[in-house]
């Protein structure tokens, strides 16, 4: 357990090992790292994964070499946030026949690992969880401090669908409503083909940019059905919304700030329908006939 453990990795593919091998390696690796020493990044993960797969062979009716191979790549996929490369590595090392099993293990490990990893300089491209969209773009090294400092307030901070502020704001005459209509499947525009593959969804992307720009209020509306600009009618009947389903991002703030936001993000708004409305304050002391006009 104390050394690299390469012979044990080979043994995991050849014969049953003690089922506690992976746990002992985790313990010694954590102790080494916790004492400030560099205990290695890749080989301990391969050791833990291979011996864990070997131990699971006592429970699952699958060949021990296959389980050891699945664990070998899956633990690395989760710890390094590299599911695709781990799948390819599995097929290169263990053959194409193991590809489907390795892919399942890598994807489950990747999604289960959350926003954590051994490479602290990694940045979160697309969030693994809808509730953590605000963490996209951050480095893994910064997440701990951000989470400890965060105090979530649905009336002040960004949450799953937006941020709200000033329900009884007396400055309604000074505020403007900006509505952006686009497809649920729309993504933020990217310059290169590689970035297009990893482009974030347009709604959460604009929502975060609005928060950064200091816009006072934003809401990303979920709809059950609709169509855009005379297009095909779409309904949300499933867990995954169809790409053509309309979506509306509503921003409220000072008109000058909203227009600056539009100018700054004009490239990302290609094909987006933009509607600008000016707010007006309702005077509760006004006569009923006067209030009817405002209503």
XYZ file of C-alpha atoms in Angstrom:
295
model
C 0.000 0.000 0.000
C 2.842 2.395 0.742
C 4.617 2.155 -2.635
C 3.234 2.582 -6.131
C 1.510 -0.803 -5.889
C 1.884 -1.673 -9.569
C 2.218 -5.438 -8.871
C -1.079 -5.278 -6.944
C -2.726 -3.552 -9.915
C -1.649 -6.441 -12.163
C -2.833 -8.961 -9.563
C -6.287 -7.324 -9.539
C -6.777 -8.535 -13.107
C -5.477 -12.038 -12.403
C -6.798 -13.303 -9.069
C -9.080 -12.375 -6.156
C -7.514 -9.925 -3.725
C -8.459 -9.007 -0.149
C -11.598 -6.855 -0.400
C -10.078 -4.146 1.823
C -7.154 -3.337 -0.476
C -8.835 -0.282 -2.028
C -9.821 1.113 1.393
C -6.277 0.704 2.753
C -4.847 2.499 -0.288
C -7.321 5.359 0.180
C -6.297 5.620 3.836
C -2.560 5.732 3.170
C -2.918 8.100 0.213
C -5.111 10.485 2.237
C -2.633 10.343 5.123
C 0.250 11.162 2.785
C -1.592 14.064 1.160
C -2.864 15.333 4.502
C 0.677 15.482 5.882
C 1.712 17.716 2.996
C 3.570 15.182 0.848
C 3.012 14.603 -2.861
C 1.596 11.103 -2.997
C 1.067 10.928 -6.733
C -2.041 11.582 -8.792
C -2.559 8.820 -11.342
C -1.127 5.550 -10.010
C -2.983 5.638 -6.642
C -6.240 6.159 -8.528
C -5.510 3.199 -10.795
C -4.659 1.092 -7.716
C -7.862 2.104 -5.898
C -10.021 1.590 -8.985
C -8.610 -1.801 -9.952
C -8.767 -3.217 -6.422
C -12.268 -1.788 -5.888
C -13.434 -3.490 -9.076
C -11.787 -6.698 -7.906
C -13.615 -6.440 -4.556
C -16.959 -5.865 -6.288
C -16.362 -9.209 -8.012
C -17.332 -10.850 -4.711
C -20.843 -9.416 -5.194
C -21.515 -8.933 -8.926
C -21.596 -11.963 -11.264
C -19.178 -10.436 -13.784
C -15.627 -11.482 -14.641
C -13.118 -10.063 -12.162
C -10.786 -8.742 -14.914
C -13.688 -6.797 -16.448
C -14.675 -5.305 -13.092
C -11.062 -4.425 -12.332
C -10.801 -2.677 -15.717
C -14.032 -0.776 -15.125
C -12.820 0.401 -11.741
C -9.374 1.205 -13.150
C -10.780 3.822 -15.550
C -13.915 4.890 -13.631
C -12.150 6.158 -10.516
C -9.791 8.192 -12.663
C -12.710 9.541 -14.734
C -14.436 10.830 -11.601
C -11.353 12.168 -9.861
C -9.966 13.929 -12.938
C -13.307 14.857 -14.600
C -12.204 13.130 -17.807
C -14.915 10.608 -18.785
C -14.291 10.623 -22.547
C -10.550 10.082 -22.379
C -11.071 7.394 -19.735
C -13.483 5.526 -22.024
C -10.957 5.622 -24.858
C -8.209 4.495 -22.500
C -10.345 1.522 -21.439
C -10.851 0.401 -25.037
C -7.156 0.863 -25.791
C -5.997 -1.126 -22.747
C -8.715 -3.767 -22.411
C -10.220 -4.034 -25.892
C -13.345 -2.707 -27.577
C -15.462 -5.385 -25.900
C -15.067 -3.588 -22.580
C -16.065 -0.215 -24.060
C -19.762 -0.253 -23.145
C -19.142 -1.418 -19.565
C -16.320 1.078 -19.091
C -18.458 3.900 -20.527
C -21.261 3.226 -18.030
C -18.811 3.141 -15.134
C -17.021 6.317 -16.266
C -20.218 8.323 -16.735
C -21.643 7.275 -13.354
C -18.332 8.094 -11.657
C -18.063 11.456 -13.433
C -21.582 12.548 -12.486
C -21.185 11.324 -8.906
C -17.934 13.183 -8.263
C -19.599 16.599 -8.334
C -17.504 19.723 -8.836
C -14.336 18.279 -7.335
C -11.169 16.847 -8.800
C -7.442 16.291 -8.454
C -6.595 19.103 -10.884
C -7.474 22.272 -9.004
C -6.769 24.512 -12.005
C -9.678 22.946 -13.921
C -12.570 25.257 -14.686
C -16.186 24.148 -14.723
C -17.449 24.314 -18.296
C -20.979 22.912 -18.005
C -22.367 22.268 -14.539
C -23.160 18.665 -13.615
C -26.120 19.873 -11.554
C -28.809 22.382 -12.546
C -28.706 23.979 -9.095
C -24.991 24.761 -9.489
C -25.121 26.626 -12.799
C -23.702 29.707 -11.074
C -20.430 27.817 -10.530
C -19.701 27.526 -14.251
C -16.459 29.217 -15.212
C -14.948 28.922 -11.726
C -11.752 27.056 -10.929
C -12.085 23.989 -8.704
C -9.546 25.572 -6.346
C -11.896 28.516 -5.726
C -15.100 26.561 -5.111
C -14.483 25.852 -1.426
C -14.052 29.498 -0.503
C -17.007 30.557 -2.645
C -19.304 27.966 -1.093
C -18.261 28.829 2.455
C -18.836 32.527 1.840
C -22.143 32.069 0.037
C -25.330 32.953 1.883
C -28.207 32.146 -0.430
C -31.108 34.592 -0.352
C -33.770 34.058 -3.016
C -34.595 37.770 -2.966
C -31.023 38.878 -3.518
C -28.788 36.192 -4.977
C -28.843 34.092 -8.120
C -30.623 30.788 -7.788
C -31.994 28.171 -10.190
C -34.329 30.460 -12.154
C -33.091 33.975 -11.442
C -32.875 36.654 -8.799
C -35.536 39.006 -7.461
C -35.247 42.330 -5.718
C -37.413 45.245 -4.679
C -40.986 43.912 -4.648
C -42.269 47.245 -3.294
C -39.672 49.342 -5.099
C -40.871 52.976 -5.321
C -38.682 53.578 -8.408
C -40.853 51.637 -10.862
C -41.101 54.665 -13.160
C -37.335 54.541 -13.573
C -37.197 50.827 -14.365
C -37.440 49.072 -17.724
C -38.353 45.487 -18.573
C -36.229 43.677 -21.137
C -37.619 40.364 -22.392
C -35.543 37.957 -24.462
C -37.328 35.098 -26.240
C -35.369 32.114 -27.576
C -35.457 28.340 -27.922
C -34.652 26.140 -24.922
C -31.978 24.431 -27.005
C -30.243 27.710 -27.929
C -26.611 27.996 -26.847
C -24.261 30.925 -26.397
C -22.379 31.750 -29.583
C -18.755 30.590 -29.751
C -15.941 31.558 -32.087
C -14.276 28.178 -32.654
C -15.804 24.803 -33.529
C -14.364 23.269 -30.363
C -15.979 25.906 -28.186
C -19.283 25.365 -30.020
C -19.300 21.775 -28.753
C -18.946 22.992 -25.167
C -21.093 26.137 -25.488
C -23.364 26.677 -22.440
C -27.147 26.937 -22.695
C -28.157 30.479 -23.619
C -30.647 31.004 -20.763
C -28.325 30.277 -17.807
C -25.452 31.996 -19.642
C -27.355 35.292 -20.033
C -28.731 34.983 -16.500
C -25.233 34.848 -15.033
C -24.042 37.694 -17.259
C -27.005 39.804 -16.061
C -26.023 39.195 -12.436
C -22.428 40.186 -13.203
C -23.619 43.341 -14.985
C -25.455 44.539 -11.878
C -28.963 44.292 -13.358
C -31.478 44.576 -10.545
C -33.805 41.658 -11.244
C -33.928 38.676 -13.565
C -36.237 35.700 -14.024
C -35.806 32.799 -16.432
C -39.347 31.610 -17.194
C -40.238 27.952 -17.643
C -43.134 27.342 -20.008
C -45.283 24.304 -20.744
C -45.825 25.078 -24.417
C -45.605 27.677 -27.146
C -43.949 28.695 -30.415
C -41.604 31.441 -31.614
C -42.076 33.743 -34.604
C -44.689 31.542 -36.248
C -42.594 28.414 -35.848
C -43.580 24.888 -34.844
C -45.710 24.486 -31.732
C -43.853 22.670 -28.938
C -45.022 21.258 -25.601
C -43.054 20.201 -22.536
C -44.390 16.675 -21.953
C -41.188 14.981 -20.779
C -38.414 15.289 -18.210
C -36.150 16.758 -20.891
C -37.675 19.827 -22.568
C -37.643 19.763 -26.402
C -35.029 22.100 -27.941
C -37.699 24.061 -29.832
C -39.668 24.910 -26.656
C -39.774 28.711 -26.123
C -37.990 30.251 -23.174
C -38.130 33.814 -21.847
C -35.509 35.663 -19.845
C -36.940 38.790 -18.217
C -34.559 41.465 -16.951
C -35.650 44.509 -14.939
C -33.416 47.486 -14.290
C -32.476 50.940 -15.493
C -32.913 51.347 -19.241
C -29.369 52.590 -19.780
C -27.940 49.503 -18.080
C -30.202 47.149 -20.039
C -29.229 48.749 -23.358
C -25.556 48.451 -22.422
C -26.184 44.763 -21.666
C -27.759 44.311 -25.106
C -24.845 46.000 -26.853
C -22.280 43.940 -24.949
C -23.943 40.610 -25.686
C -25.224 41.351 -29.180
C -23.252 38.451 -30.769
C -24.923 35.970 -28.396
C -28.397 37.362 -29.206
C -28.418 36.386 -32.864
C -31.905 35.014 -33.550
C -33.240 36.143 -30.155
C -36.407 38.270 -30.137
C -35.939 41.323 -27.915
C -38.820 43.287 -26.346
C -38.259 46.432 -24.243
C -41.041 47.698 -21.941
C -40.994 50.699 -19.639
C -42.271 50.226 -16.096
C -44.846 52.351 -14.337
C -45.653 52.638 -10.659
C -49.174 51.875 -9.473
C -50.443 54.546 -7.095
C -52.742 52.866 -4.519
C -54.258 56.253 -3.614
C -55.344 57.065 -7.165
C -58.998 57.092 -8.148
C -60.393 53.742 -9.419
C -60.885 55.084 -12.953
C -57.287 56.307 -13.026
C -55.980 52.975 -11.755
C -57.870 51.116 -14.462
C -55.732 52.727 -17.129
C -52.529 51.613 -15.392
C -53.878 48.095 -14.788
